[in-house]
Amino acid sequence: MVLVVVMGVSGSGKTTVGSRLAAKLGWKFYDADDYHSLENKKKMEEGKPLNDEDRMPWLCALHDILRREDAFGQDAILACSALKKMYRYVLLSGAFAIASNQPEESGENEALKILFVHLDGPTDIIAGRLEKRRGHFMPPELLKSQFDTLEPPSAPENFITVSLEKSLPEIVLEIESVIFQGEAFLE
């Protein structure tokens, strides 16, 4: 059973990559944008970046979805910005991580095993994508705040970084290779 979070700033291709990978593998796919509260969407539409307080209930709800899929042994992919290490901790451990500022290591709510796939690339390419995107609540003006917030994953987090400058088939194949070579979950 594998849980993957495709992460990165707005416009990095999380939904496109995550949905394509899920379709190819026959796995469930969730887009974190679908779970933002109306208040969060309105705030972003107004050009105001979300803060930690705005994001925590949303991240806990996403953790609950991943926890449910894990309990049912269902492979799943979530497209989620997961910009800060703390946000990734919440995806791993839910509300426990908020209080402790770290994922839970053991106990009845042991941290989920998640592979974080960080889609990374130049600001100008991402900005160009955002300029072309229509009908999304996240305006291009907030891209700078996303990069300012971003804490790229680092050891000991379970992650890979994939260049968004590659083609979509190349990106999907790279992620798929890591998953099936077992590199994603070395203990």
CSV table of C-alpha atoms in Angstrom, one decimal:
chain,number,residue,atom,x,y,z
A,1,MET,CA,0.0,0.0,0.0
A,2,VAL,CA,1.4,3.3,-1.1
A,3,LEU,CA,0.5,6.9,-0.2
A,4,VAL,CA,2.0,9.7,-2.4
A,5,VAL,CA,1.7,13.4,-2.0
A,6,VAL,CA,2.6,15.4,-5.1
A,7,MET,CA,3.6,18.8,-3.7
A,8,GLY,CA,4.9,22.2,-4.8
A,9,VAL,CA,3.9,25.7,-5.3
A,10,SER,CA,0.7,26.7,-7.2
A,11,GLY,CA,1.2,26.1,-10.9
A,12,SER,CA,3.9,23.4,-10.5
A,13,GLY,CA,1.6,20.8,-12.0
A,14,LYS,CA,0.5,18.9,-8.9
A,15,THR,CA,-3.0,18.1,-10.1
A,16,THR,CA,-1.9,17.3,-13.6
A,17,VAL,CA,0.9,15.0,-12.5
A,18,GLY,CA,-1.0,13.4,-9.6
A,19,SER,CA,-4.2,12.7,-11.6
A,20,ARG,CA,-2.2,11.3,-14.6
A,21,LEU,CA,-0.1,9.0,-12.2
A,22,ALA,CA,-3.3,7.8,-10.4
A,23,ALA,CA,-5.0,7.1,-13.7
A,24,LYS,CA,-2.0,5.2,-15.0
A,25,LEU,CA,-1.7,3.1,-11.8
A,26,GLY,CA,-5.5,2.7,-11.2
A,27,TRP,CA,-5.1,4.4,-7.8
A,28,LYS,CA,-7.4,6.9,-6.0
A,29,PHE,CA,-6.7,10.5,-6.6
A,30,TYR,CA,-7.5,13.5,-4.3
A,31,ASP,CA,-6.9,17.2,-5.1
A,32,ALA,CA,-6.4,19.1,-1.9
A,33,ASP,CA,-7.9,22.2,-3.5
A,34,ASP,CA,-11.3,20.5,-3.4
A,35,TYR,CA,-11.1,20.5,0.4
A,36,HIS,CA,-10.4,24.1,1.1
A,37,SER,CA,-13.1,25.9,3.0
A,38,LEU,CA,-15.1,28.6,1.3
A,39,GLU,CA,-13.4,31.1,3.6
A,40,ASN,CA,-9.9,30.0,2.4
A,41,LYS,CA,-11.0,30.1,-1.3
A,42,LYS,CA,-12.5,33.6,-0.8
A,43,LYS,CA,-9.3,34.8,0.9
A,44,MET,CA,-7.1,33.6,-1.9
A,45,GLU,CA,-9.5,35.0,-4.6
A,46,GLU,CA,-9.0,38.4,-2.9
A,47,GLY,CA,-5.3,38.0,-3.3
A,48,LYS,CA,-4.6,37.3,0.4
A,49,PRO,CA,-2.2,34.4,1.2
A,50,LEU,CA,-3.3,31.8,3.6
A,51,ASN,CA,-1.6,31.6,7.0
A,52,ASP,CA,-0.9,28.6,9.2
A,53,GLU,CA,-4.2,29.1,11.1
A,54,ASP,CA,-6.1,29.0,7.8
A,55,ARG,CA,-4.3,25.8,6.7
A,56,MET,CA,-4.4,23.6,9.8
A,57,PRO,CA,-8.0,22.4,9.7
A,58,TRP,CA,-7.6,21.8,5.9
A,59,LEU,CA,-4.4,19.8,6.5
A,60,CYS,CA,-6.0,17.7,9.3
A,61,ALA,CA,-8.9,16.9,7.0
A,62,LEU,CA,-6.5,15.8,4.3
A,63,HIS,CA,-4.6,13.7,6.9
A,64,ASP,CA,-7.9,12.0,7.8
A,65,ILE,CA,-8.5,11.1,4.1
A,66,LEU,CA,-5.0,9.6,3.9
A,67,ARG,CA,-5.5,7.8,7.2
A,68,ARG,CA,-8.7,6.3,5.9
A,69,GLU,CA,-7.1,5.1,2.7
A,70,ASP,CA,-4.2,3.6,4.7
A,71,ALA,CA,-6.7,1.8,7.0
A,72,PHE,CA,-8.4,0.2,3.9
A,73,GLY,CA,-5.1,-0.7,2.3
A,74,GLN,CA,-5.9,1.6,-0.7
A,75,ASP,CA,-3.1,3.1,-2.7
A,76,ALA,CA,-3.7,6.9,-3.1
A,77,ILE,CA,-2.3,10.0,-4.5
A,78,LEU,CA,-2.9,13.5,-3.1
A,79,ALA,CA,-2.1,16.7,-4.9
A,80,CYS,CA,-1.3,19.2,-2.1
A,81,SER,CA,1.0,22.2,-1.8
A,82,ALA,CA,2.5,21.0,1.5
A,83,LEU,CA,4.8,23.9,1.4
A,84,LYS,CA,6.2,23.8,4.9
A,85,LYS,CA,7.8,20.9,6.8
A,86,MET,CA,5.1,21.5,9.5
A,87,TYR,CA,2.4,21.0,6.9
A,88,ARG,CA,3.9,17.7,5.8
A,89,TYR,CA,4.1,16.7,9.5
A,90,VAL,CA,0.3,17.3,9.8
A,91,LEU,CA,-0.3,15.2,6.7
A,92,LEU,CA,1.7,12.4,8.3
A,93,SER,CA,0.3,12.6,11.8
A,94,GLY,CA,-2.8,14.9,11.9
A,95,ALA,CA,-3.5,17.1,14.9
A,96,PHE,CA,-0.7,15.4,17.0
A,97,ALA,CA,1.8,17.1,14.8
A,98,ILE,CA,0.4,20.6,15.5
A,99,ALA,CA,0.9,20.1,19.3
A,100,SER,CA,4.3,18.5,19.0
A,101,ASN,CA,5.7,20.1,15.9
A,102,GLN,CA,6.8,16.7,14.7
A,103,PRO,CA,5.3,13.5,13.3
A,104,GLU,CA,4.3,10.8,15.8
A,105,GLU,CA,6.9,8.0,15.7
A,106,SER,CA,4.9,5.2,17.4
A,107,GLY,CA,1.7,4.5,19.3
A,108,GLU,CA,-1.9,4.1,18.2
A,109,ASN,CA,-1.7,7.0,15.7
A,110,GLU,CA,1.7,6.2,14.2
A,111,ALA,CA,2.7,8.5,11.4
A,112,LEU,CA,1.6,7.5,8.0
A,113,LYS,CA,4.2,6.4,5.5
A,114,ILE,CA,4.0,8.9,2.7
A,115,LEU,CA,6.3,9.6,-0.3
A,116,PHE,CA,6.4,13.3,-0.9
A,117,VAL,CA,7.1,14.2,-4.6
A,118,HIS,CA,8.3,17.8,-4.8
A,119,LEU,CA,7.7,19.3,-8.3
A,120,ASP,CA,10.4,21.9,-8.6
A,121,GLY,CA,11.3,24.3,-11.3
A,122,PRO,CA,12.0,27.9,-12.3
A,123,THR,CA,9.7,30.7,-11.1
A,124,ASP,CA,9.3,32.0,-14.6
A,125,ILE,CA,8.0,28.7,-16.0
A,126,ILE,CA,5.5,28.4,-13.1
A,127,ALA,CA,4.4,32.0,-13.4
A,128,GLY,CA,3.8,31.5,-17.1
A,129,ARG,CA,1.5,28.5,-16.3
A,130,LEU,CA,-0.4,30.5,-13.7
A,131,GLU,CA,-1.0,33.3,-16.3
A,132,LYS,CA,-2.6,30.8,-18.7
A,133,ARG,CA,-4.8,29.1,-16.0
A,134,ARG,CA,-8.4,30.1,-16.0
A,135,GLY,CA,-11.1,29.6,-13.4
A,136,HIS,CA,-8.9,28.8,-10.4
A,137,PHE,CA,-9.2,30.6,-7.1
A,138,MET,CA,-5.5,31.0,-6.7
A,139,PRO,CA,-4.4,34.2,-8.5
A,140,PRO,CA,-0.9,34.5,-10.1
A,141,GLU,CA,-0.1,37.4,-7.7
A,142,LEU,CA,0.2,35.0,-4.8
A,143,LEU,CA,3.0,32.9,-6.4
A,144,LYS,CA,5.7,35.0,-4.6
A,145,SER,CA,4.0,34.2,-1.3
A,146,GLN,CA,4.1,30.5,-2.1
A,147,PHE,CA,7.8,30.6,-2.9
A,148,ASP,CA,8.4,32.6,0.3
A,149,THR,CA,6.5,30.0,2.3
A,150,LEU,CA,8.1,27.0,0.6
A,151,GLU,CA,10.5,24.8,2.8
A,152,PRO,CA,11.7,22.2,0.3
A,153,PRO,CA,11.7,18.7,1.7
A,154,SER,CA,15.0,17.5,3.2
A,155,ALA,CA,16.4,14.5,5.1
A,156,PRO,CA,15.0,12.7,7.1
A,157,GLU,CA,11.7,13.3,5.2
A,158,ASN,CA,10.7,10.6,2.7
A,159,PHE,CA,10.8,12.5,-0.6
A,160,ILE,CA,12.0,12.8,-4.1
A,161,THR,CA,12.4,16.1,-6.1
A,162,VAL,CA,11.3,16.0,-9.8
A,163,SER,CA,12.0,18.8,-12.3
A,164,LEU,CA,8.8,20.2,-13.7
A,165,GLU,CA,10.9,21.1,-16.8
A,166,LYS,CA,10.6,17.5,-17.9
A,167,SER,CA,7.6,16.3,-20.0
A,168,LEU,CA,4.5,15.0,-18.2
A,169,PRO,CA,5.2,11.4,-19.4
A,170,GLU,CA,8.8,11.6,-18.1
A,171,ILE,CA,7.7,13.0,-14.7
A,172,VAL,CA,5.1,10.3,-14.3
A,173,LEU,CA,7.6,7.6,-15.3
A,174,GLU,CA,10.2,8.9,-12.9
A,175,ILE,CA,7.8,8.8,-10.0
A,176,GLU,CA,6.4,5.4,-10.9
A,177,SER,CA,10.0,4.0,-11.1
A,178,VAL,CA,10.7,5.2,-7.6
A,179,ILE,CA,7.5,3.7,-6.2
A,180,PHE,CA,8.0,0.3,-7.8
A,181,GLN,CA,11.7,0.1,-7.2
A,182,GLY,CA,10.9,0.3,-3.5
A,183,GLU,CA,13.1,3.3,-3.0
A,184,ALA,CA,10.2,5.2,-1.7
A,185,PHE,CA,9.9,3.3,1.6
A,186,LEU,CA,13.3,2.2,2.7
A,187,GLU,CA,13.1,1.8,6.4
